PDB file of C-alpha atoms in Angstrom:
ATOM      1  CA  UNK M   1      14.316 -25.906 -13.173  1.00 52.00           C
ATOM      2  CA  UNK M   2      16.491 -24.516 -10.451  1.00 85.00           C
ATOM      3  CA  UNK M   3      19.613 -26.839  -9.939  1.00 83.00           C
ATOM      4  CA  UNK M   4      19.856 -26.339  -6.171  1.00 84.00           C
ATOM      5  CA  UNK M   5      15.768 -26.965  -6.540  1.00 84.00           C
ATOM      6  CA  UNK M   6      16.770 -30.765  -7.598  1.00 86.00           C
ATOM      7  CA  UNK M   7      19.347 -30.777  -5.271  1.00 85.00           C
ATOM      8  CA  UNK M   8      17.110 -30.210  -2.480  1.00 84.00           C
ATOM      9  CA  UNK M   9      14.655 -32.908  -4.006  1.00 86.00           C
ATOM     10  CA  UNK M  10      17.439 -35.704  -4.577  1.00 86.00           C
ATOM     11  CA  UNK M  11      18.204 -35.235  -0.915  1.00 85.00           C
ATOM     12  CA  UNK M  12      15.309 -35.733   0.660  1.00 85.00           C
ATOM     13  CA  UNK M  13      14.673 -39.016  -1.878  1.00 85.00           C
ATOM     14  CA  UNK M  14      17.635 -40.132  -0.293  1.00 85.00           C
ATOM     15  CA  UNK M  15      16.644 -39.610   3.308  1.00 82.00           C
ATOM     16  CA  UNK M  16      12.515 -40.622   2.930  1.00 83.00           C
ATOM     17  CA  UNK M  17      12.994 -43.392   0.638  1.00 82.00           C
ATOM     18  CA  UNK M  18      10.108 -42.697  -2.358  1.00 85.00           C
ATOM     19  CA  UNK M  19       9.482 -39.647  -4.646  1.00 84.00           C
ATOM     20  CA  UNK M  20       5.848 -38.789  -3.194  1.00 84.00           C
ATOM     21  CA  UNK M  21       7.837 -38.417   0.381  1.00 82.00           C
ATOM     22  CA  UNK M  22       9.531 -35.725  -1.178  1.00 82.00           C
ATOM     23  CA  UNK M  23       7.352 -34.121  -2.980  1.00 82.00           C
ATOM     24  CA  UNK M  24       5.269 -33.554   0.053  1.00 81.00           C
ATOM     25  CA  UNK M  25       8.285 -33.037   1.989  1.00 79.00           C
ATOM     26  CA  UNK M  26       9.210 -29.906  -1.010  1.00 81.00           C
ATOM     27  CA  UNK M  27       5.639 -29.219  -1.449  1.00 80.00           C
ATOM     28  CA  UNK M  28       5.711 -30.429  -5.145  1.00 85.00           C
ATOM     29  CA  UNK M  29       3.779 -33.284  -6.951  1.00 85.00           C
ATOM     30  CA  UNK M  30       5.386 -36.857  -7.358  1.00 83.00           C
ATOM     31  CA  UNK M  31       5.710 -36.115 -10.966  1.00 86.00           C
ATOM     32  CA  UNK M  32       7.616 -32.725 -10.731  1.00 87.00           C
ATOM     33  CA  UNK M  33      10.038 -34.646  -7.988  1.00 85.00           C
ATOM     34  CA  UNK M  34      10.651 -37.009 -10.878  1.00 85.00           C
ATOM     35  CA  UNK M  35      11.560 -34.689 -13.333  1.00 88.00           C
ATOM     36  CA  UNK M  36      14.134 -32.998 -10.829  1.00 88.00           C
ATOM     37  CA  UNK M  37      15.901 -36.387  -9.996  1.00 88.00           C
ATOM     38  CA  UNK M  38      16.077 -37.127 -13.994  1.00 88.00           C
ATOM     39  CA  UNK M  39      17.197 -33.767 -15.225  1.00 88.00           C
ATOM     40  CA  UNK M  40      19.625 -33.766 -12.000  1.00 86.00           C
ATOM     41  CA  UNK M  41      21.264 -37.535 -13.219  1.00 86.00           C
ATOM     42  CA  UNK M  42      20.601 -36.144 -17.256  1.00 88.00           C
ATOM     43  CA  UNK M  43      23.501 -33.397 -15.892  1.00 88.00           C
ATOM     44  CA  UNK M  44      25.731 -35.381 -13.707  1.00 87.00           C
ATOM     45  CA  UNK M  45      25.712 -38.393 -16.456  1.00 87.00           C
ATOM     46  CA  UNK M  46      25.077 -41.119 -13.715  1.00 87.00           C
ATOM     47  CA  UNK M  47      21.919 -42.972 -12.643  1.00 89.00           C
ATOM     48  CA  UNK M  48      21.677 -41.671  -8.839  1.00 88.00           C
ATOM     49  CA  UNK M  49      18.949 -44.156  -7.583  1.00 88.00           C
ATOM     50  CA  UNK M  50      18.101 -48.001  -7.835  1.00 85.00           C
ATOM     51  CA  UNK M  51      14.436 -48.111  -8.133  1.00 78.00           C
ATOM     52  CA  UNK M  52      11.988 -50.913  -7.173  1.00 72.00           C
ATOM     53  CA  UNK M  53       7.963 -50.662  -6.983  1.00 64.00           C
ATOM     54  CA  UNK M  54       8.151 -49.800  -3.085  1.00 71.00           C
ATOM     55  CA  UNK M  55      11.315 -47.618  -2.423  1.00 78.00           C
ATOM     56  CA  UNK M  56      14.402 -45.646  -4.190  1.00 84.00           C
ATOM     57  CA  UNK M  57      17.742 -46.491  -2.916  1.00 85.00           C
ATOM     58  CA  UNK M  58      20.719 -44.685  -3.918  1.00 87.00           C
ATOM     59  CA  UNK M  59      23.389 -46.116  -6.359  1.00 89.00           C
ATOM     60  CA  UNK M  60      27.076 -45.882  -5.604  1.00 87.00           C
ATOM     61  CA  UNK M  61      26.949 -42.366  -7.405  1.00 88.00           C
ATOM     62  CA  UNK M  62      24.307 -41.575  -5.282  1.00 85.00           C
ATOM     63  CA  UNK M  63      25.596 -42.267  -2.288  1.00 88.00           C
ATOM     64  CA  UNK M  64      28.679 -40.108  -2.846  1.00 87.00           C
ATOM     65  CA  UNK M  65      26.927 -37.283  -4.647  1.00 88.00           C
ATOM     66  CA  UNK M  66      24.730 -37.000  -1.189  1.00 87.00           C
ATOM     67  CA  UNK M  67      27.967 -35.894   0.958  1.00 87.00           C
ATOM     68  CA  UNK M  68      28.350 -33.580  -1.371  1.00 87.00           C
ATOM     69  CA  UNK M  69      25.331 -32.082  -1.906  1.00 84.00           C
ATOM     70  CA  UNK M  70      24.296 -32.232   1.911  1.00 82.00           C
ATOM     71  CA  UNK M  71      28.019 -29.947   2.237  1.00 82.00           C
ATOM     72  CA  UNK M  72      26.376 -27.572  -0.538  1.00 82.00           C
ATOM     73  CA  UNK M  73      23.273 -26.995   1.223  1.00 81.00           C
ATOM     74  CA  UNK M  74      24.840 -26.508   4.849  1.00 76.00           C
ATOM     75  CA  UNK M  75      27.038 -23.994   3.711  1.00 77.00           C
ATOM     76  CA  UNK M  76      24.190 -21.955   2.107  1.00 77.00           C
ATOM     77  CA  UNK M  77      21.640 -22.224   4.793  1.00 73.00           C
ATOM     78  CA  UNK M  78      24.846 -20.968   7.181  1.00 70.00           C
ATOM     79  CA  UNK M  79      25.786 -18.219   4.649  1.00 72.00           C
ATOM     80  CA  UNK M  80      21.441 -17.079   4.735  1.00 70.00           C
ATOM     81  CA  UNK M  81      21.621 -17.540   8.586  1.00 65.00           C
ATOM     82  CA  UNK M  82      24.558 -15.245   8.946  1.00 66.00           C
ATOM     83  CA  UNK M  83      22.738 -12.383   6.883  1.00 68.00           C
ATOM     84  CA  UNK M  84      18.977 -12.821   8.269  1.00 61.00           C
ATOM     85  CA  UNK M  85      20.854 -12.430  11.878  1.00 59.00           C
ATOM     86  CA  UNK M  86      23.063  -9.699  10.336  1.00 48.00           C
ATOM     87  CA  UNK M  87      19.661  -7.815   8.937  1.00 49.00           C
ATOM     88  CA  UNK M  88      17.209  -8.765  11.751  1.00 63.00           C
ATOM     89  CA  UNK M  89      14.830 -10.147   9.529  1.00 69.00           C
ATOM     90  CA  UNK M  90      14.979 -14.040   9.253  1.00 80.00           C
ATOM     91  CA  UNK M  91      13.255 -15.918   6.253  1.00 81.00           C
ATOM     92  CA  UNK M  92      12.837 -19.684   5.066  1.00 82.00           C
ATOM     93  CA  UNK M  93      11.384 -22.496   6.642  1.00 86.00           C
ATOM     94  CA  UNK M  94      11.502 -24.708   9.908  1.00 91.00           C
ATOM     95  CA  UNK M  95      10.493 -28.099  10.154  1.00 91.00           C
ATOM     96  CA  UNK M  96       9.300 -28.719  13.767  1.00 94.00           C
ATOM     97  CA  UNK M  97       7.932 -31.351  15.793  1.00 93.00           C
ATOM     98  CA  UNK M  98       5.995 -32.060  19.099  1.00 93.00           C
ATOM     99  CA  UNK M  99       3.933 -34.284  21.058  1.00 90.00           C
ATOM    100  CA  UNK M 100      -0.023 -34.850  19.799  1.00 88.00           C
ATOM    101  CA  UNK M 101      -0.997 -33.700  23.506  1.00 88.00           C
ATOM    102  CA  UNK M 102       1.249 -30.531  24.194  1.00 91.00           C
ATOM    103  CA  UNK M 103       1.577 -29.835  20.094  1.00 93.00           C
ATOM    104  CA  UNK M 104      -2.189 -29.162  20.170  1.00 92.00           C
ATOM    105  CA  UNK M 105      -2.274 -27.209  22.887  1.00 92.00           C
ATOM    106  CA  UNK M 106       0.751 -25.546  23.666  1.00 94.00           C
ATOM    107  CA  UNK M 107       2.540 -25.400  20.058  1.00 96.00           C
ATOM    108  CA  UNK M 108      -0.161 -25.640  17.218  1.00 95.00           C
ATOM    109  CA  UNK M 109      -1.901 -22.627  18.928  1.00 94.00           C
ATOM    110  CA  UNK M 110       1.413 -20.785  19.045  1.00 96.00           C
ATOM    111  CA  UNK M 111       2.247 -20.640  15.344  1.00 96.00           C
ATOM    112  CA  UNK M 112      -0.031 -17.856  14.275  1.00 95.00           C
ATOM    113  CA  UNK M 113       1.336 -15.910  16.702  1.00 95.00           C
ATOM    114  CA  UNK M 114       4.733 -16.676  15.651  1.00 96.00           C
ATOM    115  CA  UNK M 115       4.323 -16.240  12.090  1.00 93.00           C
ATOM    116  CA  UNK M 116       2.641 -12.676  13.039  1.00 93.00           C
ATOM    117  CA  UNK M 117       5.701 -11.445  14.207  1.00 92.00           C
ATOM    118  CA  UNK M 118       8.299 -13.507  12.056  1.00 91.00           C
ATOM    119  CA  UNK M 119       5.468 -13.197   8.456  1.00 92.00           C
ATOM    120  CA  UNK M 120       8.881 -14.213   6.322  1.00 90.00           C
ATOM    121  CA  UNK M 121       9.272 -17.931   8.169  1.00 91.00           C
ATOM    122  CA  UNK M 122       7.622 -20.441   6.862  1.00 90.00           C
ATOM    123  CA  UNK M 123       6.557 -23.464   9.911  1.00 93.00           C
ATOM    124  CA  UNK M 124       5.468 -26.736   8.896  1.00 91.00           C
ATOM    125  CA  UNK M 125       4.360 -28.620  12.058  1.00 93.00           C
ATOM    126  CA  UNK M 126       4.556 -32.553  12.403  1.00 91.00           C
ATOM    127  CA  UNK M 127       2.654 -34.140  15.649  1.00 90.00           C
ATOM    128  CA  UNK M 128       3.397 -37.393  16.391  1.00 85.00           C
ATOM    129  CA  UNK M 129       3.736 -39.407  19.693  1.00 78.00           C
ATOM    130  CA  UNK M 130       6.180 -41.767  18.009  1.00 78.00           C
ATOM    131  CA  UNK M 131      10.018 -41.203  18.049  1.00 78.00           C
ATOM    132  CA  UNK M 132      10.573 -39.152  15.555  1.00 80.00           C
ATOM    133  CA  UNK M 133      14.554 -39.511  13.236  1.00 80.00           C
ATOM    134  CA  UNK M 134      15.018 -35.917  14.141  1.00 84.00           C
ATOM    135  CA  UNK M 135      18.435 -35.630  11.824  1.00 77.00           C
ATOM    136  CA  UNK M 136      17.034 -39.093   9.130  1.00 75.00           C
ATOM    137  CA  UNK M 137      14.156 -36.835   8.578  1.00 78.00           C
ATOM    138  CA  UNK M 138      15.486 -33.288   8.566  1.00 80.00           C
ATOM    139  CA  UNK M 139      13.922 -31.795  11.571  1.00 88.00           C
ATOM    140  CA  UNK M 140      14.777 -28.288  12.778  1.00 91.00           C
ATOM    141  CA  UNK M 141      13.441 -28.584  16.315  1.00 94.00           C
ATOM    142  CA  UNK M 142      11.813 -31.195  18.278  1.00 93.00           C
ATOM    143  CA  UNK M 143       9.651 -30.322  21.496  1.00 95.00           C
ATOM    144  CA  UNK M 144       9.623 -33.717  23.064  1.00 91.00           C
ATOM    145  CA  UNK M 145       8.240 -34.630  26.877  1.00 88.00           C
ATOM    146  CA  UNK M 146       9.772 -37.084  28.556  1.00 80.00           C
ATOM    147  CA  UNK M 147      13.191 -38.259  29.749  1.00 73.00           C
ATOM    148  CA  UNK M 148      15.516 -36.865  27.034  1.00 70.00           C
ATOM    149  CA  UNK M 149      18.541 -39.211  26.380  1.00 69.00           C
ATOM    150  CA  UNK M 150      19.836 -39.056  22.846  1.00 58.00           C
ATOM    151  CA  UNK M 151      23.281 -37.022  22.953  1.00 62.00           C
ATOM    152  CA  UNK M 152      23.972 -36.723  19.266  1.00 72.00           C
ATOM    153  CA  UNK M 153      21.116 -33.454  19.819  1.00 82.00           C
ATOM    154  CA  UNK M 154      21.632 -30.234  21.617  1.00 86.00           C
ATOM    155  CA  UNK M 155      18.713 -29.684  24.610  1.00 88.00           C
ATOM    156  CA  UNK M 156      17.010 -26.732  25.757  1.00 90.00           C
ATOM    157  CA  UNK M 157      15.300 -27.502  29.050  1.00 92.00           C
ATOM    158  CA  UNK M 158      11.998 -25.864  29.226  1.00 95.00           C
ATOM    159  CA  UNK M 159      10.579 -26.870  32.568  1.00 94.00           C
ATOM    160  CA  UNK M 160      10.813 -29.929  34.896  1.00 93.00           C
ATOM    161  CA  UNK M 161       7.773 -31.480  34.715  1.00 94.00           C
ATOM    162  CA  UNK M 162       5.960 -33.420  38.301  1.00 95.00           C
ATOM    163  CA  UNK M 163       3.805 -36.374  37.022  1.00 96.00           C
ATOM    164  CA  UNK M 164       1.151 -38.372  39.116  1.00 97.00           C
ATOM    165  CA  UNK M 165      -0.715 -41.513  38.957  1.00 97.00           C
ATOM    166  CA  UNK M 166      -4.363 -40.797  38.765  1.00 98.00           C
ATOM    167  CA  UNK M 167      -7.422 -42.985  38.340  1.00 98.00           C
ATOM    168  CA  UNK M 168     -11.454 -41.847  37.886  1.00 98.00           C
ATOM    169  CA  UNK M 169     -13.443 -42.253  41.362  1.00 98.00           C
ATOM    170  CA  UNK M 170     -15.415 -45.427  39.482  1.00 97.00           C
ATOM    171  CA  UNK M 171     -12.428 -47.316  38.650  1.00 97.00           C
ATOM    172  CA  UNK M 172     -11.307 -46.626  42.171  1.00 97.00           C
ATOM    173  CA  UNK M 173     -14.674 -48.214  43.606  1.00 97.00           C
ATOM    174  CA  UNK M 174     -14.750 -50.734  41.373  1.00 96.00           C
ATOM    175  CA  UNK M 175     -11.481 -52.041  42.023  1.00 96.00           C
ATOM    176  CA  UNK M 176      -9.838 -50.129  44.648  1.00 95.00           C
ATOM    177  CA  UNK M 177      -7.269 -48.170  45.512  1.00 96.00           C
ATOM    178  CA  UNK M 178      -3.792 -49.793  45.426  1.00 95.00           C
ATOM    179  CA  UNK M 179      -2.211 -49.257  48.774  1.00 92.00           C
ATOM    180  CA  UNK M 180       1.313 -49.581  47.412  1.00 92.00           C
ATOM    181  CA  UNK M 181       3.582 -49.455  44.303  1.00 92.00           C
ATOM    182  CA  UNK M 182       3.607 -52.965  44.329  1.00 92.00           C
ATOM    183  CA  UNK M 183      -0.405 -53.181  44.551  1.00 94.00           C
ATOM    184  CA  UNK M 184      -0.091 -52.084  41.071  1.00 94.00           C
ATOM    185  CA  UNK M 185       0.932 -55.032  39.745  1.00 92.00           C
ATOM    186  CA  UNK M 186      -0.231 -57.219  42.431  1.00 93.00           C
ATOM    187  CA  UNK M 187      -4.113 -56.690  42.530  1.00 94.00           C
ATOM    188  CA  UNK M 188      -3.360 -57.128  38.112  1.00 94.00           C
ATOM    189  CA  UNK M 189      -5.009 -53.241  37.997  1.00 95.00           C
ATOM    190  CA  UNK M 190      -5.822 -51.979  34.648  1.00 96.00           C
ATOM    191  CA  UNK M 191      -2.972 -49.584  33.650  1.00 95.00           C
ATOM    192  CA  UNK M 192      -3.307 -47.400  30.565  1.00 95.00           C
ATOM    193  CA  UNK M 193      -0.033 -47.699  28.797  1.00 90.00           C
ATOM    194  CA  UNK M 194       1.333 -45.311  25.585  1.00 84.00           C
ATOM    195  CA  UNK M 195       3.140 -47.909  23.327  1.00 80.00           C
ATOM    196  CA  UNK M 196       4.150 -47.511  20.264  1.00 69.00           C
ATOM    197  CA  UNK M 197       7.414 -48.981  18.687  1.00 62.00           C
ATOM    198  CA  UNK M 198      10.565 -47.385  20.312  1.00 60.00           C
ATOM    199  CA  UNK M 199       8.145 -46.162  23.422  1.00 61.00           C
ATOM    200  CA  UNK M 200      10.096 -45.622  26.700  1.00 56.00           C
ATOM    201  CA  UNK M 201       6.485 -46.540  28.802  1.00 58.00           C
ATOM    202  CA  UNK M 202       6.245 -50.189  29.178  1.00 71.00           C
ATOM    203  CA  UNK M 203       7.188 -49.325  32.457  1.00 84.00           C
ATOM    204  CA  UNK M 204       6.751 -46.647  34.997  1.00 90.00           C
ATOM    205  CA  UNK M 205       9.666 -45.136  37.158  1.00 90.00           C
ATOM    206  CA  UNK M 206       8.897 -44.563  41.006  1.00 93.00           C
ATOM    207  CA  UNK M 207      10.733 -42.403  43.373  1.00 92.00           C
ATOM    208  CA  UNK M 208      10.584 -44.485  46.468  1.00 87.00           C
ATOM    209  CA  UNK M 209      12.851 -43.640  49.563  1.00 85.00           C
ATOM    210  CA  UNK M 210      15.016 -46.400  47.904  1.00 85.00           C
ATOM    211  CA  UNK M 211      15.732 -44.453  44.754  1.00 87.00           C
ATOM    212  CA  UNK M 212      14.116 -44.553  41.761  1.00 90.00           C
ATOM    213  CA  UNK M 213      12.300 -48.177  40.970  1.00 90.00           C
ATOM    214  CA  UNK M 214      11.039 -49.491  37.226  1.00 90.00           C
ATOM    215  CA  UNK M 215       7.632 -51.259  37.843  1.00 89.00           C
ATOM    216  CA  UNK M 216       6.594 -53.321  34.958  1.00 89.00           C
ATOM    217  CA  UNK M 217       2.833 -52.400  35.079  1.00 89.00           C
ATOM    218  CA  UNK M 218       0.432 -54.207  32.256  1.00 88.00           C
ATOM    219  CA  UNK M 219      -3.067 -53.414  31.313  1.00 90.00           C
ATOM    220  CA  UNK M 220      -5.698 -54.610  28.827  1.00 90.00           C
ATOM    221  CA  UNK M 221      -4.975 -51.815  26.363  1.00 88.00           C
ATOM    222  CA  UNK M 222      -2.890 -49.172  25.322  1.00 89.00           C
ATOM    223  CA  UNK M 223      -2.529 -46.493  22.831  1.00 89.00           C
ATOM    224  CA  UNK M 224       0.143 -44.351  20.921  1.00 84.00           C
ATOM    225  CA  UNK M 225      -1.497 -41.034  22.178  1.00 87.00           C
ATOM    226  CA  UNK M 226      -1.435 -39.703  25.320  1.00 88.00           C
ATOM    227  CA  UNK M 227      -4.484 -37.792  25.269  1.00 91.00           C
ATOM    228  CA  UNK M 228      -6.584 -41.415  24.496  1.00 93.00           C
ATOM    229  CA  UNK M 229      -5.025 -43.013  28.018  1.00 94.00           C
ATOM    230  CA  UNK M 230      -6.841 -39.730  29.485  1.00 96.00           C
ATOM    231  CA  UNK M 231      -9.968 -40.338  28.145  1.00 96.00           C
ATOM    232  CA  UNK M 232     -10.186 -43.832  28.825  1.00 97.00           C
ATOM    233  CA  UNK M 233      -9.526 -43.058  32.585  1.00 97.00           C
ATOM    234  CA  UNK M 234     -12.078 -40.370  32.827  1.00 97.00           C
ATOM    235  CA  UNK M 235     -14.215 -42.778  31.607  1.00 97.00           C
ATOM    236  CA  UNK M 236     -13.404 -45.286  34.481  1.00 97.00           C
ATOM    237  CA  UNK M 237     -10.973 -47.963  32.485  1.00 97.00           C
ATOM    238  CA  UNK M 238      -7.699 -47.263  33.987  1.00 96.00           C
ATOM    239  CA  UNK M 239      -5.188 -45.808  36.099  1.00 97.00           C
ATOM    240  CA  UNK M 240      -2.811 -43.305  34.191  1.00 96.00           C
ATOM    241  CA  UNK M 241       0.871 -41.726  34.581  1.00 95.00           C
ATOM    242  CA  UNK M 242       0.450 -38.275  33.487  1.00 95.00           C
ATOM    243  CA  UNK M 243       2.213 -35.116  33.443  1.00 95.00           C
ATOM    244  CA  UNK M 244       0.254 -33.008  36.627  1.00 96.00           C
ATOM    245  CA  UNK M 245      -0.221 -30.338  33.991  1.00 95.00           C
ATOM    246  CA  UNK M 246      -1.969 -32.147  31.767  1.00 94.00           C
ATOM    247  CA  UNK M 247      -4.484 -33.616  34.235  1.00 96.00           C
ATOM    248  CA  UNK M 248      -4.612 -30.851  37.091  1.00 96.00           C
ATOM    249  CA  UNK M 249      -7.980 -29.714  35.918  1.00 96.00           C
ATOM    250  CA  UNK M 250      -9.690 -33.322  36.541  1.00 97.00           C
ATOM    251  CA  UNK M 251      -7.896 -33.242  39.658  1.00 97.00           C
ATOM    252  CA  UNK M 252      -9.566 -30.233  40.673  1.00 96.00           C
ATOM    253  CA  UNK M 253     -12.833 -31.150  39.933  1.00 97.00           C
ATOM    254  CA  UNK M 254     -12.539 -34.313  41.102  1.00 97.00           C
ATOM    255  CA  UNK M 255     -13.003 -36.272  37.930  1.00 98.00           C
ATOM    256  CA  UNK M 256      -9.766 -38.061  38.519  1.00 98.00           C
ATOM    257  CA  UNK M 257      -8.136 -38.504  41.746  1.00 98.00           C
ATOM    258  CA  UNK M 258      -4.223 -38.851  42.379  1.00 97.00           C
ATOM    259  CA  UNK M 259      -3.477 -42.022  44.227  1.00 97.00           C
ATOM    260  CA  UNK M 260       0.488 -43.410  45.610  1.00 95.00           C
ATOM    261  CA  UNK M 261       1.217 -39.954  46.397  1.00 95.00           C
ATOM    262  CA  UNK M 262       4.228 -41.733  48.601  1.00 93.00           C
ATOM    263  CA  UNK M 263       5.528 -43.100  45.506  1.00 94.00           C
ATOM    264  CA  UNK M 264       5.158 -40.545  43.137  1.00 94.00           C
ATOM    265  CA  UNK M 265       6.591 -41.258  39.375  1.00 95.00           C
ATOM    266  CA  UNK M 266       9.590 -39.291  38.364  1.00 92.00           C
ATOM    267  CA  UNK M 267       9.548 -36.262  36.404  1.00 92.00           C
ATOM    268  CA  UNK M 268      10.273 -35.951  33.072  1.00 90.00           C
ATOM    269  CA  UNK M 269      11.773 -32.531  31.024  1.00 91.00           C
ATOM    270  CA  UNK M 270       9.947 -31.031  28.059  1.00 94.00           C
ATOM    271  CA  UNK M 271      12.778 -29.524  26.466  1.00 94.00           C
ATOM    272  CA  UNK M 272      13.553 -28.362  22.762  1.00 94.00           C
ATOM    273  CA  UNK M 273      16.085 -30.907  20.854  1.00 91.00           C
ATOM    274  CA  UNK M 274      17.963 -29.292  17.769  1.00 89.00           C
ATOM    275  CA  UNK M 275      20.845 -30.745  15.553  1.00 85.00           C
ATOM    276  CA  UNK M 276      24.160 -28.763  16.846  1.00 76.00           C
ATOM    277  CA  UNK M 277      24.600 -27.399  13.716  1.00 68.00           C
ATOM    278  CA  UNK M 278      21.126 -25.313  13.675  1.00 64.00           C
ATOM    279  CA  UNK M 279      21.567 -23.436  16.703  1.00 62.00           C
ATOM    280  CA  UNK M 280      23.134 -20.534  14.687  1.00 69.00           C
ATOM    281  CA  UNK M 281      19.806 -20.712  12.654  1.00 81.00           C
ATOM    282  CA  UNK M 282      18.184 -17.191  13.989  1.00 86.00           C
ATOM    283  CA  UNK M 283      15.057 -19.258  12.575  1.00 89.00           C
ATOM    284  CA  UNK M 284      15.970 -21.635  15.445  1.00 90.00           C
ATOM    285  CA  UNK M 285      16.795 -19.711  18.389  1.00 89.00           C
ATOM    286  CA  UNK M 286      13.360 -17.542  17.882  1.00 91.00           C
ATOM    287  CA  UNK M 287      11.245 -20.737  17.549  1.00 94.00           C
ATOM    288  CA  UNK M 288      12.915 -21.919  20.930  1.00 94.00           C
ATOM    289  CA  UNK M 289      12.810 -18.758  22.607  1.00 93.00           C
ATOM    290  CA  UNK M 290       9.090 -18.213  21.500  1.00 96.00           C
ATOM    291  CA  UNK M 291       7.877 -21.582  22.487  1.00 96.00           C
ATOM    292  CA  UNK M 292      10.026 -21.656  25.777  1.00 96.00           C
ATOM    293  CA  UNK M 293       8.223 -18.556  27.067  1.00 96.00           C
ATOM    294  CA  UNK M 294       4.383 -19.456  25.693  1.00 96.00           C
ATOM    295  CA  UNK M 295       5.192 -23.144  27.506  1.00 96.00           C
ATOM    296  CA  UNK M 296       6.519 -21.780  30.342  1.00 96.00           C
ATOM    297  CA  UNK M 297       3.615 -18.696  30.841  1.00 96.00           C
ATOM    298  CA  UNK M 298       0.747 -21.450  29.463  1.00 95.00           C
ATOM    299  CA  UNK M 299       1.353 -24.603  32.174  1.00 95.00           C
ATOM    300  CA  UNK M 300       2.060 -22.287  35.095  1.00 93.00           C
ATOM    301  CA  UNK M 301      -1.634 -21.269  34.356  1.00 93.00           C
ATOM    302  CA  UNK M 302      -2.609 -25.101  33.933  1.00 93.00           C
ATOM    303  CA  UNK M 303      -1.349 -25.561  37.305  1.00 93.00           C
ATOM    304  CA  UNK M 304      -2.857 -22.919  39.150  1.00 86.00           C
TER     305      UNK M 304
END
């Protein structure tokens, strides 16, 4: 077996925790993931992991050893950046990661595409709405909606995005509509929340001619994707806080209808978040670049 192969394995053991994490994570069974971690600790003459029924942790060893190793690989994914952007053709892998609403239809149609013209880059997509450990788990790029706050990353702004608050024309009978911000909460409406653990939505953000104003909205359910809350409002159950994008097309046909256009909720960014050290990754900047222009060219015609 390769030694940088094992290498590669005992580092993501360290960062995912169990051996069938990294197998998937290196495309190789449990049982050849293993055999890398033993023959790498048969070499080094040190046991590199604690193990337990549930999870590996690294030993002392271990724990040093992964500096090390994480140095090793750094310096030869630079030294294969520097000659893929030296001979215009880039190769290896990228681990990226969006949104379940806009990664379906904005980035997982996109990757064909992109591996047509780049055939020697290998993507593996991961969509999740859920924070994702974009450096824990070894991501390459992250295309994340919302409001972007974590400044250990680098940011590429893609486009400001307007949101409204929209509800179906039943719910709106049935209930009303709210005549203010405050209504909201008020008149107890039904507000269709994405929670999951970490979420930044247990609250929406007005603009108001006050400034910007956190309303603590509740409703009798949520869900951790987005695309649910939109269903369940077409359907009449709620009032939702959606990118315009995203919902433009109900608005048009009337299926939904905006409502507290006074108050509007703030916008959020989608943007492309990177470890700093990537960006001279030619793998990198084409992914962004690619995705910025598809995102860009694809919404404007959403909100047409």
């Amino acid at each position: 077996m390769s030694y940088l192969d094992n290498v590669r394995v005992f580092v993501r053991v360290v960062e995912l925790g169990t051996l069938s994490s990294a197998g998937r994570d290196q495309r190789v069974t449990p049982a050849v993931a293993s055999n890398r971690i033993r023959e790498l600790e048969r070499h080094l003459g040190v046991r590199l992991f604690n193990r337990t029924t549930r999870k590996l942790s690294p030993t002392e060893h271990g724990r040093v050893f992964y500096q090390g190793a994480l140095k090793i690989l750094d310096a030869i994914n630079e030294a294969e950046s520097a000659i893929a952007d030296l001979s215009h053709n880039p190769k290896g892998s990228l681990r990226i990661t969006a949104p379940l609403g806009i990664g379906r239809r904005l980035i997982a149609t996109g990757i064909p595409e992109f591996h047509d013209r780049y055939p020697d880059i290998e993507v593996r997509l991961r969509l999740s709405d859920h924070n994702i450990d974009i450096l824990g788990e070894g991501v390459d790029v992250a295309f994340k909606l919302g409001v972007i706050e974590d400044s250990e990353l680098r940011m590429r702004n893609i486009l400001n995005c307007a949101r409204v608050i929209c509800a179906a024309p039943i719910y709106l009978e049935r209930r009303g509509v709210p005549e203010s911000s405050e209504a909201l909460i008020t008149d107890k409406h039904d507000c269709l929340l994405l929670r999951y653990p970490g979420s930044k939505e247990y609250y929406w953000t007005l603009q108001t001619e006050e400034g910007l104003r956190k309303l603590e909205i509740a409703g009798p359910y949520d869900s951790d994707d987005g695309d649910v809350l939109t269903q369940w409002a077409l359907e009449g159950r709620g009032i939702i806080n959606k990118p315009l994008f995203e919902v433009k097309r109900y608005l048009n046909d009337g299926t939904l209808v905006e409502i507290l256009k006074d108050t509007p909720p703030a916008n959020v960014q989608l943007a492309a978040i990177y470890p700093h050290k990537r960006f001279q990754d030619p793998k990198v900047r084409l992914m962004i670049d690619f995705m910025t222009e598809r995102c860009q060219r694809l919404i404007g015609k959403m909100l047409e």
